[in-house]
């Protein structure tokens, strides 16, 4: 199939700007307040409020990047963590596959577009099971390697993808551990397309939500942690693009959908 073969560009091929410059990305988000980007992030986070009690639940975001979850998710408390030393972090230098937190400490954990950057997904799931309370929920927003996303990856040469890996094998390295900005954007599909297979390999989590989203708003967002050109839209223009995205994703998710939203409930 066209664009189905493994593709991983060299870092020197990257056509996006300021890749990994989180200080610049956060400054742009808060100081310039790009309407397209704010809408993108609102949509990526806001669905999580279905699973969070704003009065009772305490959570943590692992791999939080520019750290904007508190703008969109209402909770009693949310810790910001990442494998970095950014000044907005509550806990710095946190390896999501081996965190410093207590057993059963959190009601929810947020993973925003970070699983495809990890060397091993199974290690993450086991660690999340450890730190989540019984019945707690792992809220995952992840890339979906649709035709258009694969095409965009090849055009921008920022990250890659390969469907030829076993994501459930703890001995397989899925992404370069020496480069936190490398990524295999096929990981989301390989993990979640077959729910039965996921539950067989990850029996301590139950999939409660798996929804596709996002296309043209993503392409015109300007980028989150790496930047490219975009066309600023008025509020009505953003709403129109959001509506177009919903229609396209519903009609042909394998072609259009560039993201998916997954809620995993911890079970005994």
Coordinates of C-alpha atoms in Angstrom, one line a residue:
X1 CA 0.0 0.0 0.0
X2 CA 1.2 3.5 -0.8
X3 CA 3.1 5.1 2.1
X4 CA 2.8 1.9 4.1
X5 CA 6.6 1.1 4.1
X6 CA 8.6 2.1 7.2
X7 CA 9.8 5.7 7.1
X8 CA 12.2 7.4 9.5
X9 CA 13.8 10.7 8.4
X10 CA 17.2 11.7 9.7
X11 CA 17.1 14.6 12.2
X12 CA 18.9 16.8 9.7
X13 CA 16.0 16.4 7.2
X14 CA 13.5 18.0 9.6
X15 CA 11.6 20.9 7.8
X16 CA 9.9 22.2 10.9
X17 CA 11.4 25.0 13.0
X18 CA 12.3 25.2 16.7
X19 CA 11.8 21.5 17.1
X20 CA 12.0 20.6 20.8
X21 CA 12.3 24.3 21.9
X22 CA 9.7 24.1 24.6
X23 CA 10.4 27.6 26.0
X24 CA 9.6 29.2 22.6
X25 CA 6.6 26.9 22.0
X26 CA 5.1 27.8 25.4
X27 CA 5.8 31.5 24.9
X28 CA 4.0 31.5 21.5
X29 CA 1.1 29.6 23.0
X30 CA 0.6 32.0 25.9
X31 CA 1.8 35.3 24.6
X32 CA 0.6 35.2 21.0
X33 CA -2.4 32.9 21.7
X34 CA -2.8 31.5 18.2
X35 CA -6.5 30.8 17.8
X36 CA -5.9 27.7 15.7
X37 CA -3.5 26.2 18.1
X38 CA -5.7 26.9 21.2
X39 CA -8.6 25.2 19.5
X40 CA -6.4 22.2 18.7
X41 CA -5.2 21.8 22.2
X42 CA -8.7 22.4 23.7
X43 CA -10.0 19.5 21.6
X44 CA -7.2 17.3 22.5
X45 CA -7.7 17.8 26.2
X46 CA -11.4 18.7 26.8
X47 CA -12.8 15.1 26.3
X48 CA -10.8 14.0 29.3
X49 CA -13.1 15.9 31.6
X50 CA -15.7 13.1 31.1
X51 CA -13.4 10.9 33.3
X52 CA -12.3 13.5 35.9
X53 CA -14.2 14.7 39.0
X54 CA -13.0 18.4 39.4
X55 CA -13.7 18.3 43.1
X56 CA -12.1 14.9 44.0
X57 CA -9.6 13.6 41.5
X58 CA -5.9 14.1 41.6
X59 CA -3.8 13.3 38.6
X60 CA -0.5 13.6 36.8
X61 CA 0.5 14.3 33.2
X62 CA 3.6 12.4 32.1
X63 CA 5.6 13.9 29.2
X64 CA 3.7 17.1 29.4
X65 CA 5.7 19.1 26.9
X66 CA 4.7 22.8 27.1
X67 CA 2.5 22.0 30.1
X68 CA -1.0 23.4 29.2
X69 CA -3.2 20.6 30.5
X70 CA -4.5 22.8 33.4
X71 CA -6.0 25.2 30.9
X72 CA -8.5 22.5 29.7
X73 CA -8.8 19.7 32.3
X74 CA -10.5 20.5 35.6
X75 CA -9.3 18.5 38.5
X76 CA -8.6 18.8 42.2
X77 CA -4.9 18.7 41.3
X78 CA -2.7 17.9 38.3
X79 CA 1.1 17.4 38.5
X80 CA 3.1 18.4 35.4
X81 CA 6.0 16.1 34.8
X82 CA 8.4 15.4 31.9
X83 CA 11.8 14.0 31.2
X84 CA 13.1 17.6 31.1
X85 CA 13.9 20.5 33.4
X86 CA 11.4 23.0 32.2
X87 CA 10.6 25.7 34.8
X88 CA 6.8 25.0 34.7
X89 CA 7.2 21.4 35.7
X90 CA 6.1 20.2 39.2
X91 CA 8.5 17.3 39.1
X92 CA 11.4 17.3 36.7
X93 CA 13.3 14.6 34.9
X94 CA 10.6 12.0 35.3
X95 CA 10.9 8.8 33.2
X96 CA 7.3 7.8 32.3
X97 CA 8.3 4.2 32.3
X98 CA 9.8 4.4 35.8
X99 CA 8.3 7.3 37.8
X100 CA 9.1 8.3 41.4
X101 CA 5.5 8.2 42.5
X102 CA 3.9 5.9 45.1
X103 CA 1.8 2.9 44.3
X104 CA -1.9 3.8 43.6
X105 CA -1.3 7.5 44.1
X106 CA -3.4 9.0 41.3
X107 CA -7.0 8.9 40.1
X108 CA -6.0 9.6 36.5
X109 CA -2.9 9.9 34.3
X110 CA -2.6 12.0 31.1
X111 CA -0.5 10.9 28.2
X112 CA -0.6 13.5 25.5
X113 CA 1.0 12.4 22.2
X114 CA 3.9 10.9 24.0
X115 CA 3.6 7.1 23.8
X116 CA 4.9 7.0 20.2
X117 CA 8.1 8.7 21.5
X118 CA 8.8 5.9 24.1
X119 CA 11.2 3.0 23.7
X120 CA 8.6 0.6 25.0
X121 CA 4.8 0.9 25.5
X122 CA 4.4 -2.1 27.7
X123 CA 6.7 -0.7 30.3
X124 CA 4.6 2.4 30.3
X125 CA 1.3 0.5 30.8
X126 CA 2.8 -1.5 33.7
X127 CA 4.0 1.7 35.4
X128 CA 0.7 3.4 34.9
X129 CA -1.1 0.5 36.5
X130 CA 1.2 0.8 39.5
X131 CA 0.6 4.5 40.1
X132 CA -3.1 4.5 39.4
X133 CA -5.7 3.9 42.1
X134 CA -8.1 0.9 41.6
X135 CA -10.6 2.0 39.0
X136 CA -8.3 4.9 37.9
X137 CA -8.1 5.9 34.3
X138 CA -5.3 6.4 31.8
X139 CA -6.2 9.2 29.4
X140 CA -4.3 8.9 26.1
X141 CA -4.3 11.2 23.2
X142 CA -2.1 9.7 20.4
X143 CA -1.2 10.1 16.8
X144 CA -3.2 8.1 14.3
X145 CA -1.2 7.1 11.2
X146 CA -3.8 7.7 8.6
X147 CA -3.0 8.3 5.0
X148 CA -2.9 12.0 5.4
X149 CA -0.7 11.9 8.5
X150 CA 1.8 9.6 6.8
X151 CA 1.8 12.0 3.9
X152 CA 2.4 15.0 6.2
X153 CA 5.2 13.2 8.0
X154 CA 7.0 12.5 4.7
X155 CA 6.5 16.1 3.6
X156 CA 7.7 17.7 6.9
X157 CA 10.3 15.0 7.7
X158 CA 9.9 15.5 11.5
X159 CA 9.1 12.0 12.7
X160 CA 8.4 8.6 11.1
X161 CA 6.4 5.4 11.3
X162 CA 6.6 1.7 11.0
X163 CA 3.9 -0.9 11.1
X164 CA 6.4 -3.7 11.2
X165 CA 7.1 -3.8 15.0
X166 CA 5.5 -5.8 17.8
X167 CA 4.3 -3.2 20.2
X168 CA 3.5 -5.8 22.9
X169 CA 7.0 -7.2 23.1
X170 CA 8.8 -5.7 26.0
X171 CA 12.2 -6.6 24.5
X172 CA 11.6 -4.5 21.3
X173 CA 12.8 -0.9 21.1
X174 CA 10.1 1.1 19.4
X175 CA 11.7 4.5 19.3
X176 CA 15.3 5.7 19.8
X177 CA 15.9 6.1 23.5
X178 CA 18.8 8.5 22.9
X179 CA 16.5 10.9 21.0
X180 CA 13.3 11.9 22.9
X181 CA 12.0 13.7 19.8
X182 CA 12.1 10.6 17.6
X183 CA 8.8 8.8 17.2
X184 CA 7.0 6.0 15.6
X185 CA 3.6 7.4 14.7
X186 CA 2.2 3.9 13.9
X187 CA 2.3 3.0 17.6
X188 CA -1.3 4.2 18.3
X189 CA -2.8 2.0 15.5
X190 CA -0.7 -1.0 16.5
X191 CA -1.8 -0.7 20.1
X192 CA -5.5 0.1 19.8
X193 CA -6.9 -1.0 16.4
X194 CA -7.6 -4.5 17.7
X195 CA -9.2 -4.2 21.1
X196 CA -9.2 -7.9 21.7
X197 CA -5.5 -8.1 21.1
X198 CA -4.9 -5.2 23.4
X199 CA -6.9 -6.7 26.2
X200 CA -5.1 -10.0 25.8
X201 CA -1.7 -8.4 26.1
X202 CA -2.7 -5.6 28.6
X203 CA -5.3 -7.4 30.8
X204 CA -5.1 -4.8 33.6
X205 CA -6.6 -2.0 31.5
X206 CA -10.0 -2.0 29.8
X207 CA -10.7 0.3 26.8
X208 CA -13.6 2.6 27.6
X209 CA -13.2 5.0 24.8
X210 CA -11.4 4.9 21.4
X211 CA -12.4 7.8 19.1
X212 CA -10.8 9.3 16.0
X213 CA -10.4 13.0 15.5
X214 CA -8.6 15.9 13.8
X215 CA -7.4 16.6 10.4
X216 CA -7.4 20.1 8.8
X217 CA -7.2 21.9 12.1
X218 CA -4.0 20.0 12.8
X219 CA -2.5 20.8 9.4
X220 CA -3.2 24.5 10.0
X221 CA -2.3 24.7 13.7
X222 CA 1.3 25.9 13.1
X223 CA 2.6 23.0 15.3
X224 CA 2.8 22.5 19.0
X225 CA 6.5 21.9 19.9
X226 CA 7.8 22.3 16.4
X227 CA 6.7 25.2 14.2
X228 CA 5.6 25.6 10.6
X229 CA 3.5 28.0 8.6
X230 CA -0.3 28.4 9.2
X231 CA -3.1 30.6 8.2
X232 CA -4.7 32.5 11.2
X233 CA -8.4 31.9 11.3
X234 CA -11.2 34.0 12.8
X235 CA -13.4 32.2 15.4
X236 CA -16.0 31.3 12.9
X237 CA -13.3 29.9 10.6
X238 CA -12.0 27.6 13.3
X239 CA -15.5 26.4 14.0
X240 CA -16.0 25.7 10.3
X241 CA -12.8 23.7 10.1
X242 CA -13.7 21.8 13.3
X243 CA -17.0 20.8 11.7
X244 CA -15.3 19.8 8.5
X245 CA -12.9 17.6 10.5
X246 CA -15.8 15.8 12.2
X247 CA -17.5 15.0 8.9
X248 CA -14.3 13.8 7.2
X249 CA -13.1 11.8 10.2
X250 CA -16.5 10.1 10.5
X251 CA -16.7 9.3 6.8
X252 CA -13.1 8.0 6.3
X253 CA -11.0 7.8 9.5
X254 CA -8.2 5.7 7.9
X255 CA -7.7 8.5 5.4
X256 CA -8.3 11.7 7.4
X257 CA -8.0 11.1 11.2
X258 CA -4.7 12.2 12.5
X259 CA -5.4 11.7 16.2
X260 CA -7.3 9.3 18.5
X261 CA -8.5 9.6 22.1
X262 CA -8.4 6.6 24.3
X263 CA -9.6 6.1 27.9
X264 CA -8.2 3.0 29.7
X265 CA -9.7 2.0 33.0
X266 CA -7.5 0.1 35.4
X267 CA -9.1 -3.2 36.4
X268 CA -8.0 -6.0 38.8

